[in-house]
Short mmCIF file of N, CA and C in Angstrom, two decimals:
data_model
loop_
_atom_site.label_atom_id
_atom_site.label_comp_id
_atom_site.label_asym_id
_atom_site.label_seq_id
_atom_site.Cartn_x
_atom_site.Cartn_y
_atom_site.Cartn_z
N MET R 1 -50.38 38.89 -9.97
CA MET R 1 -49.33 37.90 -10.04
C MET R 1 -48.24 38.27 -9.15
N SER R 2 -47.60 37.11 -8.39
CA SER R 2 -46.71 37.54 -7.72
C SER R 2 -45.29 37.50 -8.07
N ASP R 3 -44.56 38.30 -7.79
CA ASP R 3 -42.86 38.62 -8.49
C ASP R 3 -42.05 37.37 -7.56
N LEU R 4 -42.74 36.38 -6.52
CA LEU R 4 -41.99 35.71 -5.88
C LEU R 4 -41.91 34.23 -6.94
N HIS R 5 -40.97 33.83 -6.83
CA HIS R 5 -40.47 32.65 -7.72
C HIS R 5 -39.85 31.75 -6.47
N LEU R 6 -40.37 30.25 -6.76
CA LEU R 6 -39.86 29.15 -5.82
C LEU R 6 -38.73 28.89 -6.48
N VAL R 7 -37.55 27.92 -5.78
CA VAL R 7 -36.48 27.12 -6.28
C VAL R 7 -37.43 25.96 -7.19
N ALA R 8 -36.88 25.80 -8.23
CA ALA R 8 -37.26 24.41 -9.20
C ALA R 8 -36.42 24.21 -10.59
N ASN R 9 -36.52 23.47 -10.79
CA ASN R 9 -35.64 22.70 -11.84
C ASN R 9 -35.84 24.03 -13.03
N ASN R 10 -34.55 24.41 -13.74
CA ASN R 10 -34.72 25.32 -14.53
C ASN R 10 -35.03 26.68 -14.27
N THR R 11 -34.60 27.08 -12.63
CA THR R 11 -34.76 28.30 -12.37
C THR R 11 -32.90 28.58 -12.09
N VAL R 12 -32.68 30.38 -11.98
CA VAL R 12 -31.78 30.53 -11.55
C VAL R 12 -31.93 31.22 -10.60
N VAL R 13 -31.26 30.23 -9.18
CA VAL R 13 -31.10 30.90 -7.90
C VAL R 13 -29.66 31.77 -7.51
N SER R 14 -29.88 32.78 -6.97
CA SER R 14 -28.46 33.33 -6.26
C SER R 14 -28.75 33.29 -4.56
N PHE R 15 -27.60 32.85 -4.11
CA PHE R 15 -27.58 32.99 -2.68
C PHE R 15 -26.20 33.29 -2.16
N HIS R 16 -26.41 33.50 -0.82
CA HIS R 16 -24.93 33.67 0.11
C HIS R 16 -24.93 32.52 0.81
N TYR R 17 -23.56 32.04 0.87
CA TYR R 17 -23.39 30.90 1.99
C TYR R 17 -22.27 30.67 2.69
N THR R 18 -22.23 30.38 3.80
CA THR R 18 -21.26 30.20 4.26
C THR R 18 -20.93 28.56 4.44
N LEU R 19 -19.69 27.94 4.03
CA LEU R 19 -19.52 26.56 4.27
C LEU R 19 -18.48 26.40 5.83
N LYS R 20 -18.92 25.66 6.73
CA LYS R 20 -17.98 25.26 7.65
C LYS R 20 -17.77 23.65 7.74
N ASN R 21 -17.09 23.22 8.37
CA ASN R 21 -16.60 21.70 8.47
C ASN R 21 -17.60 21.43 9.87
N ALA R 22 -17.33 20.02 10.26
CA ALA R 22 -18.12 19.50 11.57
C ALA R 22 -17.25 20.26 12.80
N ALA R 23 -16.40 20.63 12.62
CA ALA R 23 -15.69 21.42 13.97
C ALA R 23 -15.95 22.83 13.56
N GLY R 24 -16.88 23.56 12.92
CA GLY R 24 -16.99 24.91 12.92
C GLY R 24 -16.31 25.58 12.20
N GLU R 25 -15.21 25.17 11.60
CA GLU R 25 -14.40 26.09 10.76
C GLU R 25 -15.05 26.88 9.57
N VAL R 26 -14.81 27.75 9.43
CA VAL R 26 -14.97 28.48 8.10
C VAL R 26 -14.11 28.03 6.72
N LEU R 27 -14.46 27.25 5.96
CA LEU R 27 -13.78 26.50 4.57
C LEU R 27 -14.07 27.67 3.71
N ASP R 28 -15.33 28.32 3.26
CA ASP R 28 -15.73 29.02 2.20
C ASP R 28 -16.76 29.97 2.59
N SER R 29 -16.98 31.27 1.98
CA SER R 29 -17.78 31.92 1.92
C SER R 29 -18.18 32.85 1.23
N SER R 30 -19.50 33.39 0.35
CA SER R 30 -19.71 34.64 -0.29
C SER R 30 -19.91 35.88 0.39
N ASN R 31 -19.98 35.78 1.60
CA ASN R 31 -20.57 37.28 2.23
C ASN R 31 -19.57 37.81 2.09
N GLY R 32 -19.75 39.26 1.80
CA GLY R 32 -18.54 40.28 1.43
C GLY R 32 -18.62 40.33 0.01
N GLY R 33 -19.23 39.48 -0.99
CA GLY R 33 -18.82 39.44 -2.26
C GLY R 33 -20.37 39.35 -2.85
N GLU R 34 -20.11 38.92 -4.15
CA GLU R 34 -21.63 38.45 -4.85
C GLU R 34 -21.90 37.32 -4.73
N PRO R 35 -23.19 37.11 -4.56
CA PRO R 35 -24.02 35.63 -4.10
C PRO R 35 -23.64 34.82 -5.38
N LEU R 36 -23.48 33.64 -4.88
CA LEU R 36 -23.64 32.43 -5.97
C LEU R 36 -24.58 32.40 -6.77
N SER R 37 -24.56 32.33 -8.19
CA SER R 37 -25.72 31.94 -8.90
C SER R 37 -25.36 30.49 -9.91
N TYR R 38 -26.43 29.68 -10.12
CA TYR R 38 -26.40 28.68 -10.71
C TYR R 38 -27.78 28.32 -11.20
N LEU R 39 -27.68 27.48 -12.19
CA LEU R 39 -29.10 26.78 -13.10
C LEU R 39 -29.18 25.62 -12.12
N HIS R 40 -30.52 25.75 -11.46
CA HIS R 40 -30.98 24.51 -10.37
C HIS R 40 -31.78 23.48 -11.40
N GLY R 41 -30.92 22.13 -10.86
CA GLY R 41 -31.12 20.92 -11.31
C GLY R 41 -30.54 20.52 -12.63
N HIS R 42 -29.24 21.09 -12.89
CA HIS R 42 -28.37 21.00 -13.74
C HIS R 42 -26.81 20.53 -12.98
N GLY R 43 -26.79 20.26 -11.76
CA GLY R 43 -25.75 19.45 -10.98
C GLY R 43 -24.55 20.56 -10.86
N HIS R 44 -24.90 21.81 -10.65
CA HIS R 44 -23.94 22.60 -10.44
C HIS R 44 -23.66 22.91 -8.76
N ILE R 45 -24.33 22.44 -8.14
CA ILE R 45 -23.81 22.22 -6.77
C ILE R 45 -23.80 21.00 -6.31
N VAL R 46 -23.47 20.63 -4.88
CA VAL R 46 -23.45 19.46 -4.45
C VAL R 46 -25.03 18.58 -4.48
N PRO R 47 -25.26 17.67 -4.58
CA PRO R 47 -26.66 17.36 -5.07
C PRO R 47 -27.48 17.47 -3.59
N GLY R 48 -26.99 17.32 -2.32
CA GLY R 48 -27.45 17.55 -0.99
C GLY R 48 -28.13 19.01 -0.67
N LEU R 49 -27.00 19.70 -1.27
CA LEU R 49 -27.60 21.05 -1.12
C LEU R 49 -28.61 21.47 -2.23
N GLU R 50 -28.34 20.92 -3.32
CA GLU R 50 -29.51 21.35 -4.09
C GLU R 50 -30.77 20.85 -4.05
N ARG R 51 -30.72 19.79 -3.26
CA ARG R 51 -31.98 19.05 -2.89
C ARG R 51 -32.78 19.72 -1.54
N ALA R 52 -31.77 20.33 -0.78
CA ALA R 52 -32.51 21.13 0.46
C ALA R 52 -32.79 22.45 0.09
N ILE R 53 -32.54 22.64 -1.18
CA ILE R 53 -32.65 24.09 -1.62
C ILE R 53 -34.53 24.20 -2.54
N MET R 54 -34.17 23.02 -2.93
CA MET R 54 -35.73 22.94 -4.18
C MET R 54 -36.78 23.75 -3.10
N GLY R 55 -37.77 24.39 -3.70
CA GLY R 55 -39.19 24.55 -3.25
C GLY R 55 -38.81 25.84 -2.29
N LYS R 56 -37.56 26.26 -2.28
CA LYS R 56 -37.43 27.45 -1.15
C LYS R 56 -37.69 28.52 -1.97
N ALA R 57 -38.17 30.07 -1.37
CA ALA R 57 -38.01 31.11 -1.67
C ALA R 57 -37.24 32.19 -1.35
N PRO R 58 -36.68 33.29 -1.77
CA PRO R 58 -35.66 34.12 -1.79
C PRO R 58 -36.32 34.89 -0.25
N GLY R 59 -35.43 35.81 0.33
CA GLY R 59 -35.87 36.74 1.05
C GLY R 59 -36.37 36.21 2.42
N GLY R 60 -36.27 35.12 2.71
CA GLY R 60 -36.28 34.54 4.15
C GLY R 60 -35.31 34.19 5.18
N ALA R 61 -35.30 33.84 6.35
CA ALA R 61 -34.29 33.89 7.36
C ALA R 61 -33.36 32.82 6.39
N PRO R 62 -31.96 33.29 6.84
CA PRO R 62 -30.76 32.04 6.26
C PRO R 62 -31.24 30.83 7.22
N PHE R 63 -31.08 29.84 6.68
CA PHE R 63 -31.00 28.47 7.18
C PHE R 63 -29.74 27.59 6.91
N VAL R 64 -30.00 26.49 7.56
CA VAL R 64 -28.76 25.62 7.72
C VAL R 64 -28.87 24.29 7.20
N VAL R 65 -27.69 23.97 6.24
CA VAL R 65 -27.89 22.64 5.72
C VAL R 65 -26.95 21.85 5.91
N VAL R 66 -27.00 20.22 6.59
CA VAL R 66 -25.86 19.71 6.71
C VAL R 66 -25.93 18.67 5.71
N VAL R 67 -25.01 18.43 4.68
CA VAL R 67 -24.89 17.78 3.88
C VAL R 67 -24.13 16.54 3.93
N SER R 68 -24.54 15.34 3.99
CA SER R 68 -23.71 14.05 4.06
C SER R 68 -22.41 14.01 2.96
N PRO R 69 -21.37 13.43 3.13
CA PRO R 69 -20.26 13.03 2.43
C PRO R 69 -21.09 12.42 1.08
N GLU R 70 -22.07 11.50 1.34
CA GLU R 70 -22.46 10.79 0.33
C GLU R 70 -23.13 11.91 -0.67
N GLU R 71 -23.76 12.96 -0.18
CA GLU R 71 -24.58 13.71 -1.05
C GLU R 71 -23.83 15.29 -1.31
N GLY R 72 -22.56 15.18 -0.85
CA GLY R 72 -21.43 16.31 -0.92
C GLY R 72 -20.32 15.86 -1.75
N TYR R 73 -19.32 15.84 -1.61
CA TYR R 73 -18.37 15.51 -2.44
C TYR R 73 -17.56 13.77 -2.42
N GLY R 74 -18.71 13.14 -1.98
CA GLY R 74 -18.29 11.74 -1.89
C GLY R 74 -17.67 11.25 -0.82
N ILE R 75 -17.78 9.79 -0.67
CA ILE R 75 -16.56 9.30 0.77
C ILE R 75 -15.26 9.33 0.23
N LYS R 76 -14.25 9.26 0.68
CA LYS R 76 -12.93 9.17 0.44
C LYS R 76 -13.02 7.77 0.39
N ARG R 77 -11.96 7.60 -1.27
CA ARG R 77 -11.69 6.60 -1.71
C ARG R 77 -10.24 5.81 -1.81
N GLU R 78 -9.93 4.99 -0.92
CA GLU R 78 -8.43 4.65 -0.66
C GLU R 78 -7.88 4.54 -2.15
N GLU R 79 -8.40 4.00 -3.32
CA GLU R 79 -8.09 3.76 -4.30
C GLU R 79 -7.44 4.97 -5.15
N LEU R 80 -8.08 6.16 -4.58
CA LEU R 80 -7.38 7.31 -5.42
C LEU R 80 -6.32 8.15 -4.45
N VAL R 81 -6.01 7.28 -3.63
CA VAL R 81 -4.35 7.64 -2.87
C VAL R 81 -3.66 6.57 -3.50
N ILE R 82 -2.37 7.27 -4.19
CA ILE R 82 -1.52 6.28 -5.07
C ILE R 82 0.08 6.72 -4.96
N SER R 83 0.88 5.74 -5.08
CA SER R 83 2.23 6.19 -5.04
C SER R 83 2.49 6.14 -6.59
N VAL R 84 3.46 7.01 -6.87
CA VAL R 84 3.67 7.37 -8.13
C VAL R 84 5.66 7.23 -8.29
N PRO R 85 6.01 6.03 -8.70
CA PRO R 85 7.61 6.36 -8.45
C PRO R 85 8.03 7.42 -9.50
N LYS R 86 9.03 8.23 -8.77
CA LYS R 86 9.48 9.28 -9.04
C LYS R 86 10.03 9.54 -10.36
N GLU R 87 10.83 8.37 -11.07
CA GLU R 87 11.30 8.34 -12.09
C GLU R 87 10.28 8.50 -13.62
N HIS R 88 8.80 8.42 -13.04
CA HIS R 88 7.68 8.86 -13.85
C HIS R 88 7.53 10.24 -14.41
N TRP R 89 8.12 10.91 -13.32
CA TRP R 89 7.74 12.48 -13.46
C TRP R 89 8.85 13.18 -12.59
N THR R 90 8.82 14.49 -13.27
CA THR R 90 10.01 15.51 -12.61
C THR R 90 9.19 16.45 -11.85
N LEU R 91 9.62 16.41 -10.59
CA LEU R 91 9.37 17.68 -9.89
C LEU R 91 9.94 18.81 -9.43
N PRO R 92 9.62 20.27 -9.65
CA PRO R 92 10.44 21.11 -9.14
C PRO R 92 10.83 21.12 -7.54
N ASP R 93 11.80 21.64 -7.28
CA ASP R 93 12.28 21.69 -5.98
C ASP R 93 11.47 22.55 -5.19
N THR R 94 10.50 22.97 -5.58
CA THR R 94 9.65 24.07 -4.98
C THR R 94 8.60 23.40 -4.29
N VAL R 95 8.29 22.29 -5.23
CA VAL R 95 6.77 21.13 -4.77
C VAL R 95 6.97 20.55 -3.76
N GLY R 96 5.98 20.49 -2.59
CA GLY R 96 6.03 19.86 -1.43
C GLY R 96 5.22 19.22 -0.91
N VAL R 97 4.91 18.46 0.22
CA VAL R 97 3.28 17.88 0.90
C VAL R 97 2.52 19.21 1.03
N ASN R 98 1.15 18.80 0.51
CA ASN R 98 -0.05 19.66 0.55
C ASN R 98 0.19 20.32 -0.85
N ASP R 99 0.88 20.58 -1.42
CA ASP R 99 0.78 21.36 -2.67
C ASP R 99 -0.13 20.48 -3.88
N ILE R 100 -0.67 20.98 -4.29
CA ILE R 100 -1.78 20.44 -5.85
C ILE R 100 -0.98 20.22 -7.07
N VAL R 101 -0.68 19.13 -7.62
CA VAL R 101 -0.51 18.90 -8.79
C VAL R 101 -1.40 18.39 -9.83
N GLU R 102 -0.88 18.45 -11.26
CA GLU R 102 -2.14 17.87 -11.71
C GLU R 102 -1.56 16.63 -12.38
N LEU R 103 -2.64 15.46 -12.57
CA LEU R 103 -2.36 13.98 -13.32
C LEU R 103 -3.21 14.15 -14.41
N GLN R 104 -2.70 13.23 -15.68
CA GLN R 104 -3.37 13.14 -16.66
C GLN R 104 -3.56 11.64 -16.61
N SER R 105 -4.69 11.25 -17.03
CA SER R 105 -5.12 9.90 -17.47
C SER R 105 -4.47 9.40 -18.30
N ASN R 106 -4.97 8.13 -18.99
CA ASN R 106 -4.40 7.70 -20.11
C ASN R 106 -5.17 8.21 -21.32
N GLU R 107 -6.71 8.41 -20.82
CA GLU R 107 -7.54 8.85 -21.66
C GLU R 107 -7.49 10.38 -21.86
N GLY R 108 -6.39 11.19 -20.94
CA GLY R 108 -6.03 12.44 -21.44
C GLY R 108 -6.89 13.11 -20.17
N GLN R 109 -7.78 12.82 -19.28
CA GLN R 109 -8.40 13.57 -18.50
C GLN R 109 -7.39 14.19 -17.42
N ARG R 110 -7.74 15.20 -17.22
CA ARG R 110 -6.65 16.12 -16.19
C ARG R 110 -7.31 15.80 -14.65
N LEU R 111 -6.48 15.74 -13.99
CA LEU R 111 -7.07 15.04 -12.36
C LEU R 111 -6.06 16.34 -11.48
N PRO R 112 -6.68 17.04 -10.53
CA PRO R 112 -6.03 17.51 -9.68
C PRO R 112 -5.64 16.46 -8.64
N ALA R 113 -4.61 16.61 -7.91
CA ALA R 113 -4.35 15.78 -6.61
C ALA R 113 -3.33 16.09 -5.84
N ARG R 114 -3.58 16.01 -4.42
CA ARG R 114 -2.75 16.66 -3.38
C ARG R 114 -1.62 15.45 -3.26
N ILE R 115 -0.23 16.25 -2.80
CA ILE R 115 0.72 15.60 -2.61
C ILE R 115 0.89 15.25 -1.02
N ILE R 116 0.80 13.98 -0.39
CA ILE R 116 0.79 13.79 0.95
C ILE R 116 1.69 13.38 1.67
N GLU R 117 2.72 13.11 0.68
CA GLU R 117 3.73 12.32 1.30
C GLU R 117 4.96 12.30 0.01
N MET R 118 6.19 12.68 0.44
CA MET R 118 7.29 12.60 -0.51
C MET R 118 8.27 11.40 0.04
N LYS R 119 8.37 10.35 -0.50
CA LYS R 119 9.18 9.35 -0.06
C LYS R 119 10.50 9.62 -1.11
N PRO R 120 11.81 8.86 -0.85
CA PRO R 120 13.00 8.85 -1.39
C PRO R 120 12.76 8.32 -2.86
N ASP R 121 11.77 7.34 -3.09
CA ASP R 121 11.71 6.88 -4.48
C ASP R 121 10.18 7.21 -5.31
N ALA R 122 9.20 7.71 -4.38
CA ALA R 122 7.84 7.79 -4.86
C ALA R 122 7.45 9.02 -4.36
N VAL R 123 6.16 9.30 -5.10
CA VAL R 123 5.51 10.43 -4.23
C VAL R 123 4.11 10.06 -4.05
N VAL R 124 3.49 10.31 -2.80
CA VAL R 124 2.25 9.37 -2.44
C VAL R 124 1.41 10.99 -2.94
N LEU R 125 0.34 10.49 -3.69
CA LEU R 125 -0.92 11.49 -4.16
C LEU R 125 -2.36 11.00 -3.63
N ASP R 126 -3.03 12.12 -3.37
CA ASP R 126 -4.47 11.75 -2.98
C ASP R 126 -5.04 12.59 -4.13
N ALA R 127 -6.14 11.94 -5.01
CA ALA R 127 -6.76 12.33 -6.03
C ALA R 127 -8.02 12.55 -5.61
N ASN R 128 -8.35 12.37 -4.18
CA ASN R 128 -9.85 12.64 -3.74
C ASN R 128 -9.98 14.13 -3.73
N HIS R 129 -11.22 14.52 -3.66
CA HIS R 129 -11.47 15.77 -3.66
C HIS R 129 -11.21 16.47 -1.96
N PRO R 130 -10.88 17.65 -1.79
CA PRO R 130 -10.15 17.67 -0.47
C PRO R 130 -11.34 17.48 0.62
N LEU R 131 -12.58 17.80 -0.09
CA LEU R 131 -13.76 17.63 1.59
C LEU R 131 -14.36 16.18 0.86
N ALA R 132 -13.56 15.59 0.16
CA ALA R 132 -14.17 13.90 0.47
C ALA R 132 -14.39 13.23 1.70
N GLY R 133 -15.40 12.63 2.24
CA GLY R 133 -15.68 12.20 3.33
C GLY R 133 -16.22 13.53 4.51
N GLU R 134 -16.11 14.60 4.07
CA GLU R 134 -16.45 15.41 5.27
C GLU R 134 -17.92 15.62 5.02
N ALA R 135 -18.53 15.89 6.09
CA ALA R 135 -20.03 16.40 6.51
C ALA R 135 -19.66 17.93 6.01
N LEU R 136 -20.77 18.60 5.29
CA LEU R 136 -20.82 20.02 4.78
C LEU R 136 -21.77 20.77 5.78
N HIS R 137 -21.30 21.72 6.36
CA HIS R 137 -22.14 22.67 7.05
C HIS R 137 -22.44 23.88 6.33
N PHE R 138 -23.71 24.06 5.87
CA PHE R 138 -23.83 25.58 4.99
C PHE R 138 -24.65 26.22 5.85
N GLU R 139 -24.66 27.36 5.44
CA GLU R 139 -25.56 28.48 6.03
C GLU R 139 -26.14 29.21 4.86
N ILE R 140 -27.53 28.93 4.40
CA ILE R 140 -27.88 29.67 3.26
C ILE R 140 -28.79 30.70 3.43
N GLN R 141 -28.61 31.96 2.42
CA GLN R 141 -29.30 32.79 2.27
C GLN R 141 -29.51 33.04 0.84
N LEU R 142 -30.96 32.59 0.76
CA LEU R 142 -31.27 32.87 -0.78
C LEU R 142 -31.68 34.45 -1.13
N THR R 143 -31.13 35.00 -2.08
CA THR R 143 -31.27 36.28 -2.58
C THR R 143 -31.76 36.56 -3.58
N SER R 144 -32.25 35.65 -4.57
CA SER R 144 -33.33 35.68 -5.71
C SER R 144 -33.25 34.47 -6.42
N VAL R 145 -34.59 34.08 -6.92
CA VAL R 145 -34.83 33.36 -7.94
C VAL R 145 -35.49 33.56 -9.10
N ARG R 146 -35.21 33.45 -10.34
CA ARG R 146 -36.09 33.53 -11.50
C ARG R 146 -35.73 32.71 -12.65
N PRO R 147 -36.82 32.49 -13.25
CA PRO R 147 -36.89 31.68 -14.53
C PRO R 147 -35.80 31.64 -15.01
N ALA R 148 -35.16 30.68 -15.60
CA ALA R 148 -34.01 30.68 -16.50
C ALA R 148 -34.31 31.22 -17.84
N THR R 149 -33.79 31.76 -18.79
CA THR R 149 -33.65 32.02 -20.16
C THR R 149 -33.97 30.57 -20.82
N LYS R 150 -34.48 30.60 -22.14
CA LYS R 150 -34.25 29.49 -22.93
C LYS R 150 -32.74 28.92 -23.50
N GLU R 151 -32.06 30.49 -23.70
CA GLU R 151 -30.74 30.18 -23.80
C GLU R 151 -30.03 29.63 -22.60
N GLU R 152 -30.35 29.91 -21.52
CA GLU R 152 -29.81 29.56 -20.48
C GLU R 152 -29.77 27.70 -20.01
N ILE R 153 -31.12 27.60 -20.33
CA ILE R 153 -31.31 25.95 -20.03
C ILE R 153 -30.63 25.35 -21.46
N GLU R 154 -30.70 25.74 -22.68
CA GLU R 154 -29.90 24.92 -23.63
C GLU R 154 -28.82 24.83 -23.46
N HIS R 155 -27.99 26.02 -22.79
CA HIS R 155 -26.44 26.16 -22.76
C HIS R 155 -26.25 25.30 -21.47
N GLY R 156 -27.17 25.13 -20.53
CA GLY R 156 -26.81 24.54 -19.09
C GLY R 156 -25.98 25.29 -18.19
N HIS R 157 -26.16 26.59 -18.34
CA HIS R 157 -25.59 27.74 -17.42
C HIS R 157 -26.11 28.80 -17.52
N VAL R 158 -25.98 29.85 -16.01
CA VAL R 158 -26.60 31.07 -16.07
C VAL R 158 -25.82 31.91 -16.90
N HIS R 159 -26.28 33.09 -17.59
CA HIS R 159 -25.62 34.18 -18.28
C HIS R 159 -25.81 35.12 -17.44
N GLY R 160 -24.88 36.42 -17.84
CA GLY R 160 -24.92 37.55 -17.06
C GLY R 160 -24.53 37.57 -15.73
N PRO R 161 -24.86 38.54 -15.01
CA PRO R 161 -24.49 39.00 -13.68
C PRO R 161 -24.68 37.62 -12.97
N GLY R 162 -23.60 37.16 -12.40
CA GLY R 162 -23.21 36.43 -11.59
C GLY R 162 -23.13 34.86 -12.08
N GLY R 163 -23.23 34.91 -13.48
CA GLY R 163 -23.14 33.76 -14.19
C GLY R 163 -21.84 34.10 -15.49
N HIS R 164 -22.33 32.63 -16.40
CA HIS R 164 -21.40 33.06 -17.77
C HIS R 164 -21.76 34.08 -18.60
N ASN R 165 -21.04 34.91 -18.93
CA ASN R 165 -21.14 35.62 -19.98
C ASN R 165 -20.37 35.49 -21.70
N HIS R 166 -21.21 35.22 -22.23
CA HIS R 166 -20.51 34.94 -24.00
C HIS R 166 -21.47 35.49 -25.15
#
């Protein structure tokens, strides 16, 4: 019986990655650190990357995956760019353009937003994910794939090294 496992739903997948934008600038990387581990099929990574990894085996050559905005962090939505009158909140003097602040919806949901403009009477915020509208260029190196435990599947996440400990 082979110890080789292919990526499938309810497997624990570990991989190293380098994420670049369309201009080739490195945005994030796990190289030099621990690989990222996740429970496949549970929506823990962007859909386009999860789909591209499906059926692959660890130990092969690194491969490149280009994920469209629709399959990554979504299309930039203009309705998530909002102008908030300054009288509705108090900002510390140290907060400025490109800083991230936290908004709270009427339902109590917390949402990070980036300050994109500070006007005399309002603050303009962008609540889109910072990578919304961007094609994501990943270089992936699968390091391991194993069947998830019953507990990991029930909890919906990885336990132990590279995952959640509780």
